[in-house]
Short mmCIF file of C-alpha atoms in Angstrom, two decimals:
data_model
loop_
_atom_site.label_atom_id
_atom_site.label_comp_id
_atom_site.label_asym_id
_atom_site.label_seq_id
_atom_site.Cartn_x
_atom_site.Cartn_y
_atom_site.Cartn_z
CA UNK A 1 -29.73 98.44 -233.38
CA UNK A 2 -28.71 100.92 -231.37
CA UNK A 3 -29.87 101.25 -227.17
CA UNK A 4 -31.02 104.15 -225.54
CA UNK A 5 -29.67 102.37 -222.06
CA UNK A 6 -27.18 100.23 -220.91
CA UNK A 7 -26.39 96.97 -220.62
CA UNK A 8 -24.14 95.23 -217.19
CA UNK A 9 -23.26 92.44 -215.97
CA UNK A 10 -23.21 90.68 -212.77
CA UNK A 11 -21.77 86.90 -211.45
CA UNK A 12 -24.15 85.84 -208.63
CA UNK A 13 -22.13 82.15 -207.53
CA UNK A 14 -25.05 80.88 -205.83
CA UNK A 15 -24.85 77.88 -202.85
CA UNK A 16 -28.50 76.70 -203.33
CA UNK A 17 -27.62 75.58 -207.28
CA UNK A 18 -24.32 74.91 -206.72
CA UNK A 19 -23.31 77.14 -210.51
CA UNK A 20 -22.51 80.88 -211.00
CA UNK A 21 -25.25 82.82 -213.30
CA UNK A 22 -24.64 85.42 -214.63
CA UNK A 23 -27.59 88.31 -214.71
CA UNK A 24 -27.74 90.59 -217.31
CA UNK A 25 -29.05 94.03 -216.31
CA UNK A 26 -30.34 96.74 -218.51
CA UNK A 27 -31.13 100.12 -216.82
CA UNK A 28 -32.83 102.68 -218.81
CA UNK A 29 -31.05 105.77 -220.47
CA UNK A 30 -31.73 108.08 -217.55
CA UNK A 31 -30.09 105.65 -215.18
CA UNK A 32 -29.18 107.55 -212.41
CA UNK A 33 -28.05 106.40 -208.57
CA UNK A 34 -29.97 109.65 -207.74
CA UNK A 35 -32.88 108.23 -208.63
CA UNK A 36 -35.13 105.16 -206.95
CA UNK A 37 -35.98 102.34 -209.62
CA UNK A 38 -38.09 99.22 -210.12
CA UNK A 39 -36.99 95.91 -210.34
CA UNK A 40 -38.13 93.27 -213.05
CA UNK A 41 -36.26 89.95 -212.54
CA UNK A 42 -36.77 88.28 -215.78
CA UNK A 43 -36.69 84.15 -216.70
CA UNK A 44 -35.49 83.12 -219.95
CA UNK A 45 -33.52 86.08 -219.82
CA UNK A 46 -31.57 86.36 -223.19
CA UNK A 47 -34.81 85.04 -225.15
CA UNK A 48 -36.62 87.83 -223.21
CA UNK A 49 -33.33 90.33 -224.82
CA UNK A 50 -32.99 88.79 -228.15
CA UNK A 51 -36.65 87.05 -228.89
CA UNK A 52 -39.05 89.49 -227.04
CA UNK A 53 -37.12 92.84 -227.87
CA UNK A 54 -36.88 93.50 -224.45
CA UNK A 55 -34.80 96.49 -224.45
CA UNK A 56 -35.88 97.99 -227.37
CA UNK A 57 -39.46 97.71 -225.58
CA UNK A 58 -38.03 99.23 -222.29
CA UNK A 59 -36.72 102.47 -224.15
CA UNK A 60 -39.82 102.97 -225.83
CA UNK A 61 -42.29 102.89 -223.19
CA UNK A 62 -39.54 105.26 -220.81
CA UNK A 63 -38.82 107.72 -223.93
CA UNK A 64 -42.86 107.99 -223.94
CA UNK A 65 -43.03 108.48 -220.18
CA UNK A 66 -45.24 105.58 -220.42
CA UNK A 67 -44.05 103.27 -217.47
CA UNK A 68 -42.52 104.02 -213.76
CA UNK A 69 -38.20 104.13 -214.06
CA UNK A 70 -38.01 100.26 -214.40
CA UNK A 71 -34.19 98.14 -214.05
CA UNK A 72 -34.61 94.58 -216.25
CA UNK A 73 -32.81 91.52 -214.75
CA UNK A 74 -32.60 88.87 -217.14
CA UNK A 75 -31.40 85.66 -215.59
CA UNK A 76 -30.85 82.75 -218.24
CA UNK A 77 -30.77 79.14 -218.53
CA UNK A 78 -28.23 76.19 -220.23
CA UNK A 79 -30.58 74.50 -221.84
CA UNK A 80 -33.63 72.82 -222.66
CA UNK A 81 -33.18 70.40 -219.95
CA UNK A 82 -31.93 73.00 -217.26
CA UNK A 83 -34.69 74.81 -217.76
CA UNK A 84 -37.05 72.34 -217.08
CA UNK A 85 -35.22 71.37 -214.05
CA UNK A 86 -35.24 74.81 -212.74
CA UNK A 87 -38.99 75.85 -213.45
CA UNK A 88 -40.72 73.22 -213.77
CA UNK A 89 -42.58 72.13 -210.40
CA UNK A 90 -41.97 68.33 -210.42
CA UNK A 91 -38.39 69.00 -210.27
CA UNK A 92 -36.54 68.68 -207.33
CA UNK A 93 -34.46 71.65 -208.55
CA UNK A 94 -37.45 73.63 -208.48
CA UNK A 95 -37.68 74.47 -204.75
CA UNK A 96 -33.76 75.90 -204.32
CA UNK A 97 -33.81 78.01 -208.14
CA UNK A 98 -36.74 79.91 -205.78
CA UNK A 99 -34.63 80.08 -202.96
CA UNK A 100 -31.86 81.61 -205.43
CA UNK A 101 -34.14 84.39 -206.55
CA UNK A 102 -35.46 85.33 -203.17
CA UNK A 103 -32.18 84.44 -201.34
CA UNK A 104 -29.40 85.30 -203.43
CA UNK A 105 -30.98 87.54 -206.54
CA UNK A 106 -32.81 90.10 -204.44
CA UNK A 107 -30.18 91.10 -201.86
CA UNK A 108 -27.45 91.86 -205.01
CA UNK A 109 -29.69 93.22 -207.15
CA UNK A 110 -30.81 95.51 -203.39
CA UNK A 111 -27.44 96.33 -202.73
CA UNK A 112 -26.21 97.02 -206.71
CA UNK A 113 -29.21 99.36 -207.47
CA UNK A 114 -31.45 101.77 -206.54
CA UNK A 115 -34.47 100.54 -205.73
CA UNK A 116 -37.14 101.00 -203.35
CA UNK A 117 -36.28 97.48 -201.51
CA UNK A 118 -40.17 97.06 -201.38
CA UNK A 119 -42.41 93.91 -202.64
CA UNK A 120 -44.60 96.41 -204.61
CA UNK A 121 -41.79 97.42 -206.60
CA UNK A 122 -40.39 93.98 -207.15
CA UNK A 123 -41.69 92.05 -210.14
CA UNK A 124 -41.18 88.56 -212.06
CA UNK A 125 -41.59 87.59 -215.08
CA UNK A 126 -41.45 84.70 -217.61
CA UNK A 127 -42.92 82.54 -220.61
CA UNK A 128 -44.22 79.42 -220.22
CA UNK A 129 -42.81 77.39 -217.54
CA UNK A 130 -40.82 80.80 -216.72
CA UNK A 131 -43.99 82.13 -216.06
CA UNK A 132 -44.61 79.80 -213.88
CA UNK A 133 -41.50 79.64 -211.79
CA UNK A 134 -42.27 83.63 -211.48
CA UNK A 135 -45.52 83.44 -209.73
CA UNK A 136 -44.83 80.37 -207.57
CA UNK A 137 -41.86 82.42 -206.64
CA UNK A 138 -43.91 85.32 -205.47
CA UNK A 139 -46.47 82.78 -203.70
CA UNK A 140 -43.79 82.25 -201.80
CA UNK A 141 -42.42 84.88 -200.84
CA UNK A 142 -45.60 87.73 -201.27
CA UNK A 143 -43.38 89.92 -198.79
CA UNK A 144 -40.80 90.15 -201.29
CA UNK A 145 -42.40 89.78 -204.69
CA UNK A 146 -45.55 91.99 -205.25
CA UNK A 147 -46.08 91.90 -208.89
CA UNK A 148 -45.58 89.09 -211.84
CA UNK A 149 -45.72 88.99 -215.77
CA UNK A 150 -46.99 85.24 -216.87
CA UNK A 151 -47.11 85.04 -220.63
CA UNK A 152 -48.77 81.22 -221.52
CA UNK A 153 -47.72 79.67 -218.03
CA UNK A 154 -47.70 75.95 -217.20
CA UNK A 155 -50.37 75.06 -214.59
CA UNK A 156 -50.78 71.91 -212.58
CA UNK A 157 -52.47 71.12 -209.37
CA UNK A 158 -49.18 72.08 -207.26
CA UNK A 159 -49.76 75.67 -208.94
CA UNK A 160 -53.37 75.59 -207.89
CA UNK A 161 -52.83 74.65 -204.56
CA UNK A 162 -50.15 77.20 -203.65
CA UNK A 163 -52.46 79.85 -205.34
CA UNK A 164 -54.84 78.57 -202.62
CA UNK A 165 -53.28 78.37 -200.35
CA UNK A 166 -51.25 82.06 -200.36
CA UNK A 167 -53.65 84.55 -198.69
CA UNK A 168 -51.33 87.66 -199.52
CA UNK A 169 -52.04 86.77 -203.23
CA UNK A 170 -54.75 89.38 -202.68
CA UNK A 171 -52.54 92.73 -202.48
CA UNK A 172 -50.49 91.33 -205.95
CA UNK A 173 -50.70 92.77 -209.40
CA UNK A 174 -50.38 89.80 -212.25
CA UNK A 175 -50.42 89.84 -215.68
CA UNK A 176 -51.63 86.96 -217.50
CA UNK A 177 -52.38 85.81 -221.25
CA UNK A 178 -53.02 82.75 -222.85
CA UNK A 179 -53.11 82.23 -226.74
CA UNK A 180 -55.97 80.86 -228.61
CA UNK A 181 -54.50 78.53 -230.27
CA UNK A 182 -52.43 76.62 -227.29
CA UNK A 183 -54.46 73.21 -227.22
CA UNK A 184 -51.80 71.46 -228.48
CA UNK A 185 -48.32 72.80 -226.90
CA UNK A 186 -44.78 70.69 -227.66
CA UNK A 187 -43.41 70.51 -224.31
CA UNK A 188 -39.76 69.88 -223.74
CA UNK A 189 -39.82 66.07 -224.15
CA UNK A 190 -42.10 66.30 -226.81
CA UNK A 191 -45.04 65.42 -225.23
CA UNK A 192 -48.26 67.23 -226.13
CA UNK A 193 -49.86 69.13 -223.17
CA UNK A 194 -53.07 71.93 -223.39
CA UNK A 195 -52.07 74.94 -222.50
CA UNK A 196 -55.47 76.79 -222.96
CA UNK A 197 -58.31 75.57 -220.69
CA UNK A 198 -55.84 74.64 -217.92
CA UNK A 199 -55.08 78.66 -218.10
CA UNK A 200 -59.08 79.34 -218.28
CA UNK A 201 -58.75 77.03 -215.45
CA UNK A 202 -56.51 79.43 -213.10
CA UNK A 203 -57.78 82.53 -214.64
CA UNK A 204 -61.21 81.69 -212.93
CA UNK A 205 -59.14 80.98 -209.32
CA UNK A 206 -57.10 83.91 -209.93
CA UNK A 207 -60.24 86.15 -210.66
CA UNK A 208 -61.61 85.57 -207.26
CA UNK A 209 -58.71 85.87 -205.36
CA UNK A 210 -56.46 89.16 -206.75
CA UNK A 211 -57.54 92.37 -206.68
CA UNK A 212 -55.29 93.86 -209.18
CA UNK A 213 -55.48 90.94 -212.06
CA UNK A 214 -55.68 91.10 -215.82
CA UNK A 215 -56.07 88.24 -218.34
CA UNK A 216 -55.89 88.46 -221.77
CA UNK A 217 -56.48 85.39 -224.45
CA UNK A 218 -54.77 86.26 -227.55
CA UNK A 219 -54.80 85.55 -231.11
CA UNK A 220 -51.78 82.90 -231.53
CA UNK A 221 -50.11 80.01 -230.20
CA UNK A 222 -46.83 78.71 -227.83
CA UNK A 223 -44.53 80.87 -229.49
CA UNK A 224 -42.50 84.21 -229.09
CA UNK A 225 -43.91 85.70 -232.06
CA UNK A 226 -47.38 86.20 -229.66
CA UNK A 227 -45.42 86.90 -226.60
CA UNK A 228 -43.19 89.67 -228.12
CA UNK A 229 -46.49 91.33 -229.68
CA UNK A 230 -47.68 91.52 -226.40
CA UNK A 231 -44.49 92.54 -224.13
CA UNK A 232 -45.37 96.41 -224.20
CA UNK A 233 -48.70 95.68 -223.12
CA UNK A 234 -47.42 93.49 -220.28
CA UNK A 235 -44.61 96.13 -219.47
CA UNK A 236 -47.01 98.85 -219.25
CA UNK A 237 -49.85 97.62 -217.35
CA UNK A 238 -47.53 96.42 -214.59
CA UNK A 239 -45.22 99.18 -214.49
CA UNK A 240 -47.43 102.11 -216.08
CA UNK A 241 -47.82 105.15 -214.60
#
């Protein structure tokens, strides 16, 4: 199917993974260097493009003048395995794939496109343990990262305790949803986790401690068919007008 914008590519050979990723960016149809943008840096990039619709979402919600002028960066993985060595926080790879996005992502994607070089115009997002890579990445770094997408995010005591322990989690804006039927999630080695009640878990931490905070439970389980559903929704209430 045809796009309304347009799709580029950038190499970013980064020193803290020690591999060159390559970051797809799609910038909506009225892409201009005239005008000031938003950034969305996206995990599980190509599934976000090819699974969740992602551009096809993006040029709806700008042709309705639904959202602010919003630039997707869609960074992806090798596989299985790399991904759970790069999001997952027991992994020692963890700590320097959040040093790529703050230390190497942001100042291309600052010095490629226009954007307003501002944390409340800087947003990540991801499924799953994407999800939650994205907001331990803005825990970290609240002065760079104001907003984040988390569709069915992994949560552990490490996430709890940085949510704790992150007083600028306050001024963020997070969307988060959980499906109903995530009691029994296949995780990557095939063990069998519970997705749900640890997210009712930090839902009820994240309720006292964000101002700007949504959280949805939705009909469905660990699987892209919910998230996609639900990727306008996300889209909007983040970047709506």
């Amino acid at each position: 199917m045809a796009r309304d914008g347009s799709m580029v590519e950038r190499e970013i050979e980064s020193e803290y993974m020690n591999e060159t990723f390559t970051i797809n960016i799609y910038r909506p149809e009225n892409y201009s260097t005239l005008y000031k943008y938003h950034l969305c840096i996206v995990q599980d990039g190509d599934d976000y493009y090819q699974l969740g619709r992602l551009a096809r979402v993006s040029d709806k919600l700008h042709k309705e003048g639904k959202i602010e002028n919003t630039i997707f960066c869609g960074i992806h993985y090798k596989d299985r395995d790399d991904r759970w060595h790069k999001y997952h926080p027991e992994s020692e790879k963890q700590e320097d794939y959040i040093k790529f996005l703050r230390f190497e992502v942001v100042p291309v994607l600052d010095k490629e496109l226009p954007s307003y070089h501002v944390k409340s115009c800087r947003a990540l997002m991801g499924d799953s343990l994407g999800g939650t890579v994205s907001l331990m990445t803005a825990l970290k770094y609240p002065n760079t990262f104001g907003k984040v997408i988390m569709q069915s995010p992994y949560y552990d005591e490490r996430v709890e305790r940085l949510i704790k322990e992150t007083d600028e989690i306050e001024t963020m804006s997070i969307y988060h949803t959980i499906g109903l039927d995530e009691e029994e999630v296949e995780t990557t080695y095939g063990d069998i986790d519970d997705f749900l009640n640890p997210n009712r878990e930090m839902n009820n931490l994240l309720e006292e401690r964000v101002s700007d905070y949504t959280y949805k439970e939705l009909e469905g389980k660990h699987t892209w068919k919910q998230w996609q559903k639900d990727l306008p929704n996300a889209i909007e209430n983040i970047f709506g007008k």
